[in-house]
PDB file of C-alpha atoms in Angstrom:
ATOM      1  CA  ASP A 188      31.429-109.506 -12.264  1.00 66.00           C
ATOM      2  CA  ALA A 189      32.292-113.445 -12.170  1.00 65.00           C
ATOM      3  CA  MET A 190      30.905-114.841  -9.007  1.00 94.00           C
ATOM      4  CA  VAL A 191      29.181-117.521  -6.850  1.00 97.00           C
ATOM      5  CA  ILE A 192      25.482-117.404  -6.318  1.00 97.00           C
ATOM      6  CA  GLN A 193      23.688-119.182  -4.055  1.00 97.00           C
ATOM      7  CA  ASN A 194      19.687-119.759  -3.838  1.00 93.00           C
ATOM      8  CA  PRO A 195      17.590-119.063  -1.680  1.00 94.00           C
ATOM      9  CA  ARG A 196      19.369-116.889   0.847  1.00 95.00           C
ATOM     10  CA  TYR A 197      16.858-118.200   3.415  1.00 97.00           C
ATOM     11  CA  GLN A 198      14.876-121.445   3.364  1.00 97.00           C
ATOM     12  CA  VAL A 199      12.686-122.494   5.986  1.00 96.00           C
ATOM     13  CA  THR A 200      11.471-126.319   5.849  1.00 95.00           C
ATOM     14  CA  GLN A 201       9.690-128.896   8.061  1.00 96.00           C
ATOM     15  CA  PHE A 202      11.070-131.717  10.002  1.00 96.00           C
ATOM     16  CA  GLY A 203      11.649-134.504   7.421  1.00 96.00           C
ATOM     17  CA  LYS A 204      10.725-132.548   4.489  1.00 97.00           C
ATOM     18  CA  PRO A 205      13.480-132.843   1.974  1.00 96.00           C
ATOM     19  CA  VAL A 206      15.214-129.379   0.533  1.00 97.00           C
ATOM     20  CA  THR A 207      17.275-128.777  -2.141  1.00 97.00           C
ATOM     21  CA  LEU A 208      19.757-125.727  -2.059  1.00 97.00           C
ATOM     22  CA  SER A 209      21.488-124.567  -4.919  1.00 97.00           C
ATOM     23  CA  CYS A 210      24.526-122.765  -6.141  1.00 98.00           C
ATOM     24  CA  SER A 211      25.732-121.628  -9.792  1.00 98.00           C
ATOM     25  CA  GLN A 212      29.280-120.102 -10.559  1.00 97.00           C
ATOM     26  CA  THR A 213      30.558-117.848 -13.653  1.00 96.00           C
ATOM     27  CA  LEU A 214      34.171-118.544 -12.315  1.00 93.00           C
ATOM     28  CA  ASN A 215      34.405-121.675 -14.993  1.00 93.00           C
ATOM     29  CA  HIS A 216      36.161-123.182 -11.561  1.00 93.00           C
ATOM     30  CA  ASN A 217      36.823-127.015 -11.778  1.00 93.00           C
ATOM     31  CA  VAL A 218      36.116-127.665  -8.123  1.00 94.00           C
ATOM     32  CA  MET A 219      33.143-126.849  -6.497  1.00 96.00           C
ATOM     33  CA  TYR A 220      32.531-127.610  -2.397  1.00 97.00           C
ATOM     34  CA  TRP A 221      29.286-127.263   0.117  1.00 98.00           C
ATOM     35  CA  TYR A 222      30.213-126.472   3.255  1.00 98.00           C
ATOM     36  CA  GLN A 223      27.777-126.522   6.637  1.00 98.00           C
ATOM     37  CA  GLN A 224      28.364-123.841   9.016  1.00 97.00           C
ATOM     38  CA  LYS A 225      27.008-123.318  12.384  1.00 96.00           C
ATOM     39  CA  SER A 226      27.293-120.124  14.456  1.00 93.00           C
ATOM     40  CA  SER A 227      30.792-119.485  15.582  1.00 91.00           C
ATOM     41  CA  GLN A 228      31.944-122.559  14.096  1.00 94.00           C
ATOM     42  CA  ALA A 229      34.801-123.445  11.256  1.00 95.00           C
ATOM     43  CA  PRO A 230      33.023-124.193   7.899  1.00 96.00           C
ATOM     44  CA  LYS A 231      32.838-128.291   7.921  1.00 96.00           C
ATOM     45  CA  LEU A 232      33.366-129.607   4.502  1.00 95.00           C
ATOM     46  CA  LEU A 233      30.686-131.623   3.343  1.00 97.00           C
ATOM     47  CA  PHE A 234      31.523-132.852  -0.147  1.00 94.00           C
ATOM     48  CA  HIS A 235      33.214-131.492  -3.285  1.00 95.00           C
ATOM     49  CA  TYR A 236      33.337-131.856  -6.767  1.00 96.00           C
ATOM     50  CA  TYR A 237      36.666-131.867  -8.809  1.00 93.00           C
ATOM     51  CA  ASP A 238      35.253-132.035 -12.300  1.00 93.00           C
ATOM     52  CA  LYS A 239      32.595-134.506 -12.413  1.00 93.00           C
ATOM     53  CA  ASP A 240      34.261-136.921  -9.722  1.00 94.00           C
ATOM     54  CA  PHE A 241      32.468-136.574  -6.642  1.00 94.00           C
ATOM     55  CA  ASN A 242      34.375-136.581  -3.230  1.00 92.00           C
ATOM     56  CA  ASN A 243      32.485-137.467  -0.040  1.00 92.00           C
ATOM     57  CA  GLU A 244      33.655-136.326   3.113  1.00 91.00           C
ATOM     58  CA  ALA A 245      33.751-139.507   5.484  1.00 89.00           C
ATOM     59  CA  ASP A 246      31.748-138.021   8.316  1.00 92.00           C
ATOM     60  CA  THR A 247      29.012-136.356   5.983  1.00 95.00           C
ATOM     61  CA  PRO A 248      25.878-138.061   6.885  1.00 94.00           C
ATOM     62  CA  ASP A 249      23.756-140.100   4.336  1.00 93.00           C
ATOM     63  CA  ASN A 250      21.134-137.711   4.653  1.00 95.00           C
ATOM     64  CA  PHE A 251      22.930-135.165   2.282  1.00 97.00           C
ATOM     65  CA  GLN A 252      23.447-135.819  -1.010  1.00 96.00           C
ATOM     66  CA  SER A 253      24.719-133.834  -3.933  1.00 97.00           C
ATOM     67  CA  ARG A 254      24.281-133.324  -7.880  1.00 96.00           C
ATOM     68  CA  ARG A 255      26.574-131.472 -10.339  1.00 97.00           C
ATOM     69  CA  PRO A 256      24.861-131.312 -13.410  1.00 96.00           C
ATOM     70  CA  ASN A 257      27.531-129.170 -15.167  1.00 95.00           C
ATOM     71  CA  THR A 258      30.354-126.990 -14.589  1.00 95.00           C
ATOM     72  CA  SER A 259      28.498-124.288 -13.480  1.00 96.00           C
ATOM     73  CA  PHE A 260      25.705-125.468 -11.115  1.00 97.00           C
ATOM     74  CA  CYS A 261      26.004-127.648  -8.248  1.00 97.00           C
ATOM     75  CA  PHE A 262      22.974-128.759  -5.387  1.00 97.00           C
ATOM     76  CA  LEU A 263      22.860-129.824  -2.144  1.00 97.00           C
ATOM     77  CA  ASP A 264      19.907-132.253  -1.403  1.00 97.00           C
ATOM     78  CA  ILE A 265      19.058-132.976   2.380  1.00 97.00           C
ATOM     79  CA  ARG A 266      16.475-135.708   2.077  1.00 96.00           C
ATOM     80  CA  SER A 267      14.933-135.830   5.452  1.00 96.00           C
ATOM     81  CA  PRO A 268      16.141-132.662   7.319  1.00 96.00           C
ATOM     82  CA  GLY A 269      16.704-133.000  11.283  1.00 95.00           C
ATOM     83  CA  LEU A 270      16.654-130.009  13.845  1.00 95.00           C
ATOM     84  CA  GLY A 271      20.811-130.444  13.945  1.00 95.00           C
ATOM     85  CA  ASP A 272      20.712-129.532  10.097  1.00 97.00           C
ATOM     86  CA  ALA A 273      19.924-126.003  10.688  1.00 97.00           C
ATOM     87  CA  ALA A 274      22.825-124.043   9.534  1.00 97.00           C
ATOM     88  CA  MET A 275      24.091-121.656   7.101  1.00 98.00           C
ATOM     89  CA  TYR A 276      25.228-123.678   4.117  1.00 98.00           C
ATOM     90  CA  LEU A 277      28.148-122.123   2.123  1.00 98.00           C
ATOM     91  CA  CYS A 278      29.009-123.094  -1.715  1.00 98.00           C
ATOM     92  CA  ALA A 279      32.644-122.322  -2.704  1.00 97.00           C
ATOM     93  CA  THR A 280      34.973-123.126  -5.899  1.00 96.00           C
ATOM     94  CA  SER A 281      38.584-123.057  -6.696  1.00 93.00           C
ATOM     95  CA  ARG A 282      40.743-123.562  -9.458  1.00 89.00           C
ATOM     96  CA  PRO A 283      43.452-125.740  -8.013  1.00 79.00           C
ATOM     97  CA  ASP A 284      45.762-125.704 -11.011  1.00 71.00           C
ATOM     98  CA  ARG A 285      47.859-123.482  -9.413  1.00 66.00           C
ATOM     99  CA  ASP A 286      49.009-123.968  -5.681  1.00 65.00           C
ATOM    100  CA  GLY A 287      47.276-121.925  -3.072  1.00 73.00           C
ATOM    101  CA  GLN A 288      44.528-120.645  -5.171  1.00 81.00           C
ATOM    102  CA  PRO A 289      41.755-119.368  -2.562  1.00 90.00           C
ATOM    103  CA  GLN A 290      38.258-120.471  -2.277  1.00 94.00           C
ATOM    104  CA  HIS A 291      35.631-118.272  -3.604  1.00 96.00           C
ATOM    105  CA  PHE A 292      32.348-118.428  -1.514  1.00 97.00           C
ATOM    106  CA  GLY A 293      28.847-117.450  -2.115  1.00 97.00           C
ATOM    107  CA  ASP A 294      26.796-115.684   0.340  1.00 95.00           C
ATOM    108  CA  GLY A 295      25.241-118.796   1.669  1.00 97.00           C
ATOM    109  CA  THR A 296      21.572-120.184   2.492  1.00 97.00           C
ATOM    110  CA  ARG A 297      20.575-120.013   5.759  1.00 97.00           C
ATOM    111  CA  LEU A 298      18.592-123.113   6.458  1.00 97.00           C
ATOM    112  CA  SER A 299      15.647-122.942   9.344  1.00 97.00           C
ATOM    113  CA  ILE A 300      13.967-126.231  10.273  1.00 96.00           C
ATOM    114  CA  LEU A 301      10.650-126.039  11.801  1.00 93.00           C
TER     115      LEU A 301
ATOM    116  CA  SER B  60      45.005-135.194  15.096  1.00 65.00           C
ATOM    117  CA  GLN B  61      45.305-132.207  12.863  1.00 67.00           C
ATOM    118  CA  LYS B  62      44.250-128.774  14.908  1.00 84.00           C
ATOM    119  CA  ILE B  63      43.810-125.204  13.765  1.00 92.00           C
ATOM    120  CA  GLU B  64      42.996-122.970  16.953  1.00 94.00           C
ATOM    121  CA  GLN B  65      42.036-119.302  16.950  1.00 95.00           C
ATOM    122  CA  ASN B  66      40.989-117.240  19.713  1.00 88.00           C
ATOM    123  CA  SER B  67      37.434-117.804  20.249  1.00 83.00           C
ATOM    124  CA  GLU B  68      37.108-114.489  22.306  1.00 89.00           C
ATOM    125  CA  ALA B  69      36.273-111.220  20.356  1.00 94.00           C
ATOM    126  CA  LEU B  70      39.245-109.190  20.419  1.00 96.00           C
ATOM    127  CA  ASN B  71      38.171-105.278  20.825  1.00 97.00           C
ATOM    128  CA  ILE B  72      40.477-102.834  19.491  1.00 97.00           C
ATOM    129  CA  GLN B  73      40.168 -98.846  19.506  1.00 97.00           C
ATOM    130  CA  GLU B  74      40.292 -97.262  16.033  1.00 98.00           C
ATOM    131  CA  GLY B  75      43.318 -96.132  14.635  1.00 97.00           C
ATOM    132  CA  LYS B  76      45.362 -99.198  16.351  1.00 98.00           C
ATOM    133  CA  THR B  77      46.854-102.335  15.010  1.00 98.00           C
ATOM    134  CA  ALA B  78      44.965-105.494  15.399  1.00 97.00           C
ATOM    135  CA  THR B  79      46.813-108.903  15.751  1.00 97.00           C
ATOM    136  CA  LEU B  80      44.950-111.938  15.220  1.00 97.00           C
ATOM    137  CA  THR B  81      46.542-115.472  15.968  1.00 97.00           C
ATOM    138  CA  CYS B  82      46.623-118.578  14.141  1.00 96.00           C
ATOM    139  CA  ASN B  83      48.103-121.984  15.563  1.00 96.00           C
ATOM    140  CA  TYR B  84      48.087-125.276  14.313  1.00 93.00           C
ATOM    141  CA  THR B  85      49.528-128.629  15.260  1.00 89.00           C
ATOM    142  CA  ASN B  86      50.412-131.917  13.663  1.00 81.00           C
ATOM    143  CA  TYR B  87      50.644-130.291  10.417  1.00 81.00           C
ATOM    144  CA  SER B  88      53.340-128.916   7.761  1.00 80.00           C
ATOM    145  CA  PRO B  89      51.240-126.608   5.397  1.00 84.00           C
ATOM    146  CA  ALA B  90      52.365-125.630   2.399  1.00 81.00           C
ATOM    147  CA  TYR B  91      50.660-122.601   2.796  1.00 87.00           C
ATOM    148  CA  LEU B  92      48.085-120.684   4.804  1.00 92.00           C
ATOM    149  CA  GLN B  93      45.184-118.342   3.994  1.00 95.00           C
ATOM    150  CA  TRP B  94      43.241-115.803   5.614  1.00 97.00           C
ATOM    151  CA  TYR B  95      39.469-114.757   4.990  1.00 98.00           C
ATOM    152  CA  ARG B  96      37.151-112.148   6.340  1.00 98.00           C
ATOM    153  CA  GLN B  97      33.384-113.098   7.101  1.00 97.00           C
ATOM    154  CA  ASP B  98      30.818-110.662   7.597  1.00 97.00           C
ATOM    155  CA  PRO B  99      27.372-111.798   9.673  1.00 95.00           C
ATOM    156  CA  GLY B 100      25.302-113.697   7.319  1.00 93.00           C
ATOM    157  CA  ARG B 101      28.071-113.562   4.364  1.00 95.00           C
ATOM    158  CA  GLY B 102      30.201-115.949   3.140  1.00 96.00           C
ATOM    159  CA  PRO B 103      33.991-116.025   3.499  1.00 97.00           C
ATOM    160  CA  VAL B 104      36.100-113.600   1.331  1.00 97.00           C
ATOM    161  CA  PHE B 105      39.756-114.349   0.538  1.00 96.00           C
ATOM    162  CA  LEU B 106      42.305-111.459   1.918  1.00 97.00           C
ATOM    163  CA  LEU B 107      45.883-113.023   1.727  1.00 95.00           C
ATOM    164  CA  LEU B 108      47.788-116.017   1.268  1.00 93.00           C
ATOM    165  CA  ILE B 109      51.140-116.872   2.531  1.00 93.00           C
ATOM    166  CA  ARG B 110      53.504-119.948   1.692  1.00 89.00           C
ATOM    167  CA  GLU B 111      55.773-121.947   4.022  1.00 86.00           C
ATOM    168  CA  ASN B 112      58.820-120.153   2.290  1.00 88.00           C
ATOM    169  CA  GLU B 113      57.474-116.694   3.096  1.00 91.00           C
ATOM    170  CA  LYS B 114      57.895-114.934   6.705  1.00 90.00           C
ATOM    171  CA  GLU B 115      55.785-112.087   5.791  1.00 96.00           C
ATOM    172  CA  LYS B 116      53.010-111.043   3.086  1.00 95.00           C
ATOM    173  CA  ARG B 117      51.422-107.345   2.932  1.00 96.00           C
ATOM    174  CA  LYS B 118      48.580-106.107   1.233  1.00 95.00           C
ATOM    175  CA  GLU B 119      47.503-102.341   1.883  1.00 96.00           C
ATOM    176  CA  ARG B 120      47.030-102.027   5.684  1.00 97.00           C
ATOM    177  CA  LEU B 121      46.983-105.839   6.160  1.00 98.00           C
ATOM    178  CA  LYS B 122      50.203-108.221   7.083  1.00 98.00           C
ATOM    179  CA  VAL B 123      50.455-111.737   7.525  1.00 98.00           C
ATOM    180  CA  THR B 124      53.371-113.458   9.076  1.00 97.00           C
ATOM    181  CA  PHE B 125      53.922-117.120   9.131  1.00 94.00           C
ATOM    182  CA  ASP B 126      56.567-119.042  11.600  1.00 92.00           C
ATOM    183  CA  THR B 127      56.455-122.896  10.613  1.00 89.00           C
ATOM    184  CA  THR B 128      58.691-123.350  13.727  1.00 91.00           C
ATOM    185  CA  LEU B 129      56.222-121.695  16.231  1.00 93.00           C
ATOM    186  CA  LYS B 130      53.471-123.108  13.531  1.00 92.00           C
ATOM    187  CA  GLN B 131      51.828-119.949  13.839  1.00 94.00           C
ATOM    188  CA  SER B 132      50.440-117.297  11.729  1.00 95.00           C
ATOM    189  CA  LEU B 133      49.892-113.570  12.999  1.00 97.00           C
ATOM    190  CA  PHE B 134      47.603-111.376  10.637  1.00 98.00           C
ATOM    191  CA  HIS B 135      47.618-107.611  11.475  1.00 98.00           C
ATOM    192  CA  ILE B 136      45.401-104.732  10.310  1.00 98.00           C
ATOM    193  CA  THR B 137      47.237-101.098  10.920  1.00 98.00           C
ATOM    194  CA  ALA B 138      45.170 -97.949  11.539  1.00 98.00           C
ATOM    195  CA  SER B 139      41.893-100.257  12.102  1.00 97.00           C
ATOM    196  CA  GLN B 140      38.768 -98.718  11.378  1.00 97.00           C
ATOM    197  CA  PRO B 141      35.237 -99.762  12.276  1.00 97.00           C
ATOM    198  CA  ALA B 142      34.560-101.244   8.719  1.00 98.00           C
ATOM    199  CA  ASP B 143      37.328-103.695   9.580  1.00 98.00           C
ATOM    200  CA  SER B 144      35.008-105.356  12.187  1.00 98.00           C
ATOM    201  CA  ALA B 145      34.230-108.803  11.100  1.00 98.00           C
ATOM    202  CA  THR B 146      35.147-112.584  11.804  1.00 97.00           C
ATOM    203  CA  TYR B 147      38.490-113.384  10.576  1.00 98.00           C
ATOM    204  CA  LEU B 148      39.605-117.107   9.509  1.00 98.00           C
ATOM    205  CA  CYS B 149      42.518-118.658   8.764  1.00 97.00           C
ATOM    206  CA  ALA B 150      42.856-121.964   6.872  1.00 95.00           C
ATOM    207  CA  LEU B 151      45.436-124.340   5.952  1.00 91.00           C
ATOM    208  CA  VAL B 152      45.969-126.488   2.848  1.00 84.00           C
ATOM    209  CA  ALA B 153      45.109-130.213   3.119  1.00 68.00           C
ATOM    210  CA  ASP B 154      47.153-133.073   1.964  1.00 64.00           C
ATOM    211  CA  SER B 155      45.183-132.929  -0.957  1.00 66.00           C
ATOM    212  CA  ASN B 156      46.773-129.575  -1.919  1.00 66.00           C
ATOM    213  CA  TYR B 157      43.755-127.856  -2.734  1.00 78.00           C
ATOM    214  CA  GLN B 158      41.329-128.647   0.233  1.00 84.00           C
ATOM    215  CA  LEU B 159      41.311-126.553   2.955  1.00 90.00           C
ATOM    216  CA  ILE B 160      41.065-127.304   6.987  1.00 91.00           C
ATOM    217  CA  TRP B 161      39.576-124.176   8.894  1.00 94.00           C
ATOM    218  CA  GLY B 162      39.859-122.298  11.848  1.00 95.00           C
ATOM    219  CA  ALA B 163      36.990-121.208  13.812  1.00 95.00           C
ATOM    220  CA  GLY B 164      37.691-117.894  13.385  1.00 96.00           C
ATOM    221  CA  THR B 165      38.028-114.745  15.735  1.00 97.00           C
ATOM    222  CA  LYS B 166      35.530-112.166  15.935  1.00 97.00           C
ATOM    223  CA  LEU B 167      37.342-108.526  15.763  1.00 98.00           C
ATOM    224  CA  ILE B 168      35.501-105.409  17.048  1.00 98.00           C
ATOM    225  CA  ILE B 169      36.938-101.803  16.056  1.00 98.00           C
ATOM    226  CA  LYS B 170      35.473 -99.304  18.378  1.00 96.00           C
ATOM    227  CA  PRO B 171      35.397 -95.896  17.183  1.00 94.00           C
TER     228      PRO B 171
END
């Protein structure tokens, strides 16, 4: 089945130690998104790629970076994680050539900061 | 500013009854609205989409309504089951026509 896969499911890192989260998709969708979601809150868009074009949200901290080496893979790098970065990180894809196309999510990476 | 509101309090429903969840929005005129289900520790899963020119959409036990005058969407689950217990999020399309603006979701608990 075509899907969005995130690794790892759980990540523990130390305060200030860089961490990379990964996402892969077999849907061949143009757009890939990274969201941060904290408990009982709406998913917060960090950035997205439309093909190779990178789009950063205005309020995404500089601490967060992303790479998309090819259509299938996307990475989220947190350069110096702080305690406030503990959250669920969700990767999603969509194919916006048709209006209203839904986003397809992976099961997320739960990031804990020690 | 654009705002989406969903009831932050959990909704407790007896099994077999109809559950109705509300999504209200302000300062926006979305072309369409989507509903997702999210289980604990999992990513959201798309359920239904309704366009601005549609009043109602159905899929099996699910029904969504969209009232652009009231700026409100209602999400109904008929003959509810304990397996329907989850958090349900609504999302509106943003100006870009593919990015979504999300509500925080309502937790639904179906009691046997």
